[in-house]
XYZ file of C-alpha atoms in Angstrom:
444
model
C -93.992 9.347 13.432
C -90.428 8.973 12.184
C -88.047 10.073 15.395
C -87.206 14.204 15.515
C -83.939 14.594 14.630
C -81.353 16.795 15.888
C -80.148 19.898 15.122
C -77.195 22.635 15.850
C -78.085 25.896 14.150
C -81.227 24.736 12.597
C -78.552 22.382 10.737
C -79.843 17.975 11.185
C -77.245 16.027 13.728
C -76.459 12.735 12.016
C -75.058 9.958 13.853
C -71.163 8.162 12.516
C -72.839 4.899 11.643
C -75.894 6.575 9.473
C -72.641 8.235 7.291
C -70.676 5.313 7.221
C -73.721 3.794 6.136
C -74.632 6.319 4.175
C -71.142 5.721 2.145
C -71.559 2.378 2.713
C -74.525 2.155 0.465
C -73.511 4.828 -2.534
C -70.270 3.229 -2.763
C -72.065 -0.056 -3.362
C -74.462 1.345 -5.876
C -72.193 3.542 -8.557
C -68.299 0.427 -7.471
C -70.870 -2.636 -8.771
C -68.059 -4.767 -10.240
C -64.369 -5.619 -10.236
C -61.809 -3.258 -11.905
C -58.329 -3.336 -13.246
C -56.619 -1.271 -11.174
C -52.772 -0.477 -11.246
C -50.728 0.379 -8.194
C -47.457 -0.127 -6.173
C -47.692 -2.245 -3.317
C -45.709 -0.569 -0.249
C -46.081 -2.765 2.344
C -47.540 -6.221 1.640
C -48.819 -6.539 5.840
C -49.103 -10.903 5.362
C -50.004 -12.836 8.551
C -48.710 -15.956 8.452
C -50.987 -17.300 10.842
C -53.696 -16.665 8.562
C -52.473 -16.322 5.289
C -54.386 -13.489 4.712
C -53.203 -10.309 2.962
C -53.570 -6.346 4.000
C -51.704 -5.074 0.613
C -50.458 -0.863 1.552
C -51.342 0.453 -2.548
C -50.254 3.635 -3.267
C -49.788 5.507 -6.703
C -46.448 8.167 -7.115
C -45.975 10.791 -9.096
C -42.269 12.049 -8.969
C -41.581 9.238 -6.905
C -44.024 11.299 -3.893
C -46.879 9.076 -3.368
C -49.554 10.070 -4.934
C -52.371 8.318 -3.462
C -53.135 5.393 -1.479
C -55.991 2.832 0.186
C -55.662 -0.268 1.519
C -56.539 -3.331 -0.197
C -57.319 -7.308 1.150
C -56.140 -10.378 -0.098
C -57.932 -13.472 1.599
C -55.544 -16.268 1.982
C -56.854 -19.181 -0.585
C -56.691 -15.984 -3.872
C -53.377 -15.163 -1.823
C -51.740 -19.182 -2.140
C -53.415 -18.765 -6.210
C -51.954 -15.761 -6.814
C -48.568 -15.982 -5.323
C -47.772 -19.797 -6.826
C -49.055 -18.288 -10.271
C -47.182 -14.635 -10.067
C -44.161 -16.759 -8.831
C -43.923 -19.090 -11.832
C -44.790 -16.455 -14.311
C -42.080 -13.948 -12.883
C -40.006 -15.879 -11.201
C -40.509 -14.686 -7.921
C -43.208 -14.394 -4.809
C -45.515 -11.548 -4.110
C -43.788 -8.328 -2.694
C -43.268 -4.979 -1.441
C -41.813 -2.335 -3.804
C -43.154 -3.670 -6.773
C -46.017 -2.019 -9.646
C -49.661 -4.166 -10.001
C -51.960 -4.863 -12.037
C -54.822 -6.084 -10.022
C -59.187 -7.403 -10.621
C -60.326 -5.926 -7.563
C -63.911 -4.865 -5.886
C -64.272 -1.562 -3.728
C -65.060 -1.903 -0.834
C -66.799 0.448 2.235
C -66.977 -0.590 5.897
C -68.777 0.895 8.827
C -66.546 -1.035 11.019
C -62.402 -0.761 9.053
C -63.543 2.008 5.980
C -62.358 1.738 2.694
C -60.211 -0.777 1.452
C -60.319 -2.457 -2.079
C -60.752 -6.475 -1.762
C -58.652 -7.724 -4.347
C -59.418 -10.973 -6.394
C -56.567 -11.721 -8.342
C -53.177 -9.385 -9.801
C -52.000 -9.808 -13.405
C -48.359 -11.329 -13.567
C -47.742 -10.061 -17.068
C -48.154 -6.806 -16.547
C -45.502 -6.579 -13.287
C -42.880 -8.607 -15.110
C -43.224 -5.787 -18.048
C -43.155 -3.311 -15.358
C -39.555 -5.619 -14.230
C -38.638 -5.575 -17.854
C -39.219 -1.686 -18.216
C -37.737 -0.899 -14.176
C -34.297 -2.876 -15.702
C -34.436 -0.807 -18.700
C -35.458 2.534 -17.193
C -32.157 1.850 -14.356
C -29.583 0.865 -17.865
C -30.538 4.206 -19.142
C -30.117 6.058 -15.612
C -26.703 4.692 -15.253
C -25.893 5.552 -18.766
C -26.985 8.305 -18.662
C -25.306 9.531 -14.892
C -21.766 7.986 -17.368
C -21.082 5.317 -14.995
C -22.258 2.046 -16.550
C -18.579 0.976 -18.020
C -16.777 2.493 -14.547
C -16.302 -0.004 -13.546
C -15.220 -2.328 -16.730
C -13.015 0.084 -16.602
C -10.908 -0.549 -13.549
C -7.974 -2.072 -13.797
C -7.843 -5.744 -12.534
C -4.396 -6.219 -11.121
C -1.694 -9.078 -13.075
C -2.430 -11.335 -10.524
C -5.955 -10.560 -8.025
C -4.773 -12.373 -5.575
C -6.573 -10.810 -2.603
C -10.584 -11.791 -2.239
C -13.234 -10.024 -1.081
C -16.104 -12.335 -1.255
C -19.604 -11.390 -0.814
C -21.274 -14.954 -0.073
C -23.406 -16.929 2.166
C -20.969 -19.330 4.090
C -23.108 -22.097 4.322
C -24.621 -21.815 1.300
C -23.590 -24.066 -1.749
C -22.067 -21.338 -4.115
C -19.328 -19.986 -2.528
C -18.120 -23.447 -1.255
C -17.755 -24.793 -4.712
C -16.161 -21.088 -5.269
C -13.452 -21.917 -2.732
C -12.765 -25.841 -2.967
C -12.527 -25.081 -6.591
C -10.169 -21.798 -5.890
C -8.213 -23.680 -3.524
C -7.715 -27.588 -4.370
C -6.738 -25.679 -8.837
C -3.777 -28.249 -10.345
C -1.094 -26.029 -10.764
C -1.215 -24.890 -6.439
C -1.757 -21.097 -6.978
C -2.176 -19.364 -3.268
C -5.300 -17.012 -2.697
C -5.968 -14.544 0.175
C -9.917 -14.476 0.830
C -11.681 -12.754 3.144
C -15.987 -13.439 2.949
C -18.446 -10.509 4.063
C -21.264 -12.513 5.105
C -24.453 -11.150 3.742
C -28.078 -11.573 2.291
C -28.150 -12.156 -1.336
C -31.414 -12.283 -2.003
C -34.778 -10.161 -2.227
C -35.142 -7.067 -1.079
C -32.408 -6.903 2.214
C -29.611 -8.077 -0.514
C -30.150 -4.654 -1.541
C -28.680 -3.317 1.573
C -26.573 -6.219 2.697
C -25.007 -5.852 -0.045
C -24.498 -2.001 -0.429
C -23.578 -2.702 3.803
C -20.554 -5.525 2.437
C -19.555 -2.929 0.076
C -18.351 0.060 1.920
C -16.681 -2.680 4.925
C -14.952 -3.846 1.655
C -14.364 -0.033 0.668
C -12.323 1.272 3.871
C -10.211 -1.629 3.788
C -9.414 -1.502 -0.164
C -6.242 -0.894 0.111
C -6.208 -5.024 1.071
C -7.760 -6.718 -2.093
C -7.330 -6.845 -4.853
C -10.706 -7.116 -6.920
C -14.621 -7.514 -5.315
C -16.322 -11.549 -6.003
C -20.249 -12.218 -5.198
C -21.558 -15.770 -4.782
C -24.325 -17.003 -4.470
C -25.477 -20.666 -4.838
C -27.997 -21.822 -8.446
C -31.550 -23.281 -8.068
C -34.706 -20.757 -8.732
C -34.167 -17.225 -9.378
C -36.555 -15.977 -7.382
C -35.933 -12.848 -5.593
C -33.614 -11.740 -7.814
C -34.904 -8.320 -9.088
C -32.680 -7.200 -6.345
C -29.338 -7.579 -8.645
C -31.763 -4.660 -11.415
C -32.141 -2.434 -8.224
C -30.366 1.053 -9.254
C -29.015 1.577 -5.982
C -27.075 -1.502 -6.181
C -26.411 -1.536 -9.538
C -25.298 2.001 -9.129
C -22.801 0.727 -6.016
C -21.107 -1.579 -8.127
C -20.698 0.526 -10.852
C -18.882 2.677 -9.252
C -17.321 0.992 -6.896
C -13.656 1.332 -6.163
C -12.243 -1.619 -6.974
C -13.331 -4.788 -9.683
C -16.461 -5.848 -8.714
C -16.852 -9.536 -10.342
C -20.372 -11.073 -10.433
C -21.548 -15.155 -10.452
C -24.601 -14.759 -8.792
C -26.013 -18.118 -10.432
C -28.484 -16.060 -12.993
C -29.562 -18.245 -15.608
C -32.729 -17.185 -17.062
C -31.074 -13.507 -17.853
C -28.811 -11.318 -17.047
C -29.406 -9.026 -14.315
C -28.342 -5.034 -14.058
C -25.447 -6.051 -12.254
C -24.257 -8.048 -13.574
C -23.546 -6.245 -16.742
C -22.233 -3.123 -14.628
C -20.221 -5.110 -13.168
C -16.255 -5.653 -14.459
C -17.322 -9.463 -15.525
C -19.777 -11.850 -14.862
C -19.639 -15.271 -14.499
C -23.336 -17.611 -14.531
C -21.792 -19.610 -11.731
C -19.184 -19.442 -8.847
C -16.767 -22.454 -9.576
C -16.886 -20.210 -13.023
C -15.772 -17.146 -11.415
C -12.843 -19.096 -9.891
C -11.693 -20.101 -12.897
C -11.768 -16.814 -14.151
C -9.664 -16.250 -11.013
C -7.017 -19.000 -12.193
C -7.377 -18.661 -15.599
C -5.548 -15.044 -14.683
C -3.192 -16.687 -13.006
C -2.602 -19.654 -15.284
C -2.194 -16.906 -18.225
C 0.407 -14.689 -16.546
C 3.023 -18.173 -15.538
C 1.825 -19.034 -19.298
C 4.415 -16.050 -20.151
C 6.395 -16.580 -17.580
C 7.083 -19.116 -19.333
C 6.825 -17.850 -22.567
C 9.595 -15.290 -21.720
C 11.612 -17.590 -20.552
C 11.669 -19.704 -22.750
C 12.329 -16.588 -25.079
C 15.267 -15.272 -22.341
C 17.099 -19.089 -22.825
C 16.529 -18.722 -26.394
C 18.250 -14.723 -26.764
C 20.441 -16.006 -24.708
C 21.582 -19.102 -26.024
C 21.923 -16.445 -29.077
C 23.890 -13.849 -27.502
C 26.631 -16.484 -25.792
C 26.870 -18.293 -29.596
C 27.253 -14.918 -31.290
C 29.696 -13.550 -28.359
C 32.119 -16.687 -28.746
C 31.564 -16.165 -32.473
C 32.722 -12.061 -32.614
C 35.201 -13.813 -29.354
C 36.874 -15.993 -31.846
C 37.086 -13.558 -34.338
C 38.950 -11.449 -32.061
C 41.780 -13.402 -30.522
C 42.604 -14.491 -34.552
C 41.935 -10.759 -35.540
C 44.508 -10.285 -31.813
C 47.262 -12.758 -32.543
C 47.539 -11.569 -36.448
C 48.060 -7.512 -34.556
C 49.929 -8.469 -31.913
C 52.297 -10.487 -33.615
C 52.211 -7.437 -36.192
C 52.907 -5.174 -33.034
C 55.746 -6.753 -31.372
C 57.293 -6.728 -34.417
C 56.962 -3.543 -34.758
C 57.470 -3.281 -30.854
C 61.455 -4.763 -31.418
C 62.337 -3.104 -33.730
C 61.699 -0.153 -32.302
C 63.056 -1.493 -28.819
C 66.534 -3.087 -30.678
C 66.335 0.511 -31.924
C 66.709 1.811 -28.733
C 68.451 -0.226 -27.644
C 71.069 0.453 -29.741
C 70.758 4.627 -29.198
C 71.113 4.054 -25.480
C 74.029 1.960 -25.538
C 75.719 5.066 -27.865
C 73.957 7.576 -25.734
C 75.584 5.549 -22.154
C 79.110 5.090 -23.185
C 78.819 8.544 -24.294
C 77.422 9.571 -20.607
C 80.165 7.107 -18.689
C 82.809 8.789 -21.146
C 81.898 11.905 -20.604
C 81.242 11.487 -16.259
C 84.706 9.354 -16.294
C 86.532 12.728 -17.344
C 84.484 14.552 -14.722
C 86.059 12.870 -12.515
C 89.318 12.721 -12.876
C 88.872 16.178 -13.252
C 87.232 16.128 -9.569
C 89.946 14.238 -8.550
C 93.225 16.361 -9.395
C 90.901 19.155 -7.953
C 90.357 17.813 -4.570
C 94.182 16.975 -4.337
C 95.531 20.001 -4.792
C 92.880 21.442 -2.473
C 93.215 18.366 -0.330
C 96.897 18.687 0.677
C 96.204 23.040 1.335
C 93.261 22.655 3.151
C 94.839 20.374 5.771
C 98.081 22.051 5.822
C 96.044 25.135 7.221
C 93.474 23.660 9.739
C 96.970 21.716 10.982
C 98.565 25.902 11.492
C 94.634 26.568 13.216
C 95.095 22.998 15.336
C 98.102 24.514 16.417
C 97.514 27.800 17.623
C 95.277 26.470 19.864
C 97.489 23.706 21.778
C 99.620 26.704 22.902
C 96.935 28.667 23.470
C 94.690 26.338 25.325
C 98.200 25.612 27.271
C 99.575 28.990 28.708
C 94.885 30.033 29.811
C 96.092 26.379 31.530
C 98.951 27.648 33.412
C 97.177 30.151 34.194
C 94.438 29.266 35.539
C 95.979 26.713 37.132
C 98.398 29.641 39.048
C 94.881 31.335 39.464
C 93.194 29.086 41.663
C 95.809 27.323 43.121
C 96.037 31.126 44.801
C 92.515 31.561 45.926
C 92.364 28.787 47.503
C 95.650 29.280 49.886
C 93.991 32.528 50.371
C 90.512 30.370 51.382
C 93.327 28.232 54.186
C 94.281 31.211 55.864
C 91.080 32.622 56.350
C 89.656 29.203 57.769
C 92.335 29.259 60.081
C 92.339 32.350 60.498
C 88.515 31.692 61.906
C 89.403 28.145 63.682
C 87.695 28.406 67.655
C 91.218 28.175 69.154
C 92.847 31.007 67.344
C 90.004 33.226 68.342
C 90.040 32.189 71.857
C 94.149 33.023 71.956
C 92.635 36.370 70.725
C 90.744 37.024 74.573
C 87.163 35.412 73.796
C 86.369 33.611 76.144
C 82.792 31.143 76.353
C 79.694 31.952 78.669
C 78.043 29.558 80.009
C 74.361 30.206 82.063
C 72.677 26.304 83.681
C 75.554 24.846 81.596
C 74.400 26.477 78.098
C 76.233 28.142 76.144
C 75.313 32.799 76.682
C 74.583 33.540 72.749
C 72.788 36.951 73.270
C 73.895 39.025 76.636
C 70.465 40.192 76.066
C 69.100 36.561 76.934
C 70.574 37.311 80.846
C 69.071 39.420 83.483
C 70.990 41.254 85.774
């Protein structure tokens, strides 16, 4: 007899295990075979120590997650899928890619619902990658930025270069050796901005390096992105919209040399220009200098030729001018000599007339002076004699006057002499040996 089931509000109560076993039975009966399922790998969740992979699959609508489900790929299957995936797509299985997988739907009472992936069709992902690349190109064109970087002005001499690369990569080494050891000894100023150059992390790090360069853009003429050659593993990042848009709209010309030989990435398409290898990028920059040098040499040659022609032409003109000058000077000198001769004759006649007139004027003035000079001397002599008489008379009068004044002064002095004063009854009174000058200085 079955154990009676508990109830609540007249409804039976089930244990969690009963429900999960029921779900497990239902799913196992309903999903009896493997199904092809298309989804996007949001997280790969690979555990290296075990080799098992537990992808998180999602379906998006308008870039929003519509549904999600956990999946499982056992190590043996994952290794085979990854190897085949790499062979066909050029990349290992990774996150943020669309896949078409063959999987069974299973439910575990302990771990819940999951897709057990048996195989992944790489050609579908490859097609999705091509589709995504095409959509990115169309989006950039629609936004009007697809050719924006190509329209930037690369300086005639791109000397100051910002390099995005890995310092230890062979591509960077080849680029620097080619650039610095050029046959013409052209000098370049380079600054390295280290970055990851493949895989999903490359998108973030390259954008970060571009942001750093943007802050110092006045110090650079262009940006170069170079990486070493080898397999095209992890190169789909260069088809990413975010990275391609940043390169397309960057303020400086961007030159790519990422060694992506199998096909042209979107980043290559939107860059100012792209080359297959870092060495070719270096040759491109050197060629810019060389083209300028050739133009300078051509200009120098043309200047020398033009200068020689101008000098020869000027010499000819000078010779013609010299010949003309001699003829003209001779004619002018002849005409001027005649004018000078005429002026000389005219001057002689005029001078003679002037001398004659002035001589007559001098004779007349001489006679005038003689007549008036005698009269003037006589008048001045009479005035002088009169002044002499007056001076003599006045001098005599002054002498008599001052003689009388002196005699009066002598008489006054004699009268005021102390001896004469004493004779008139005055005396000098002394007190204590001192002469008394005032009466009030004595006491009764």
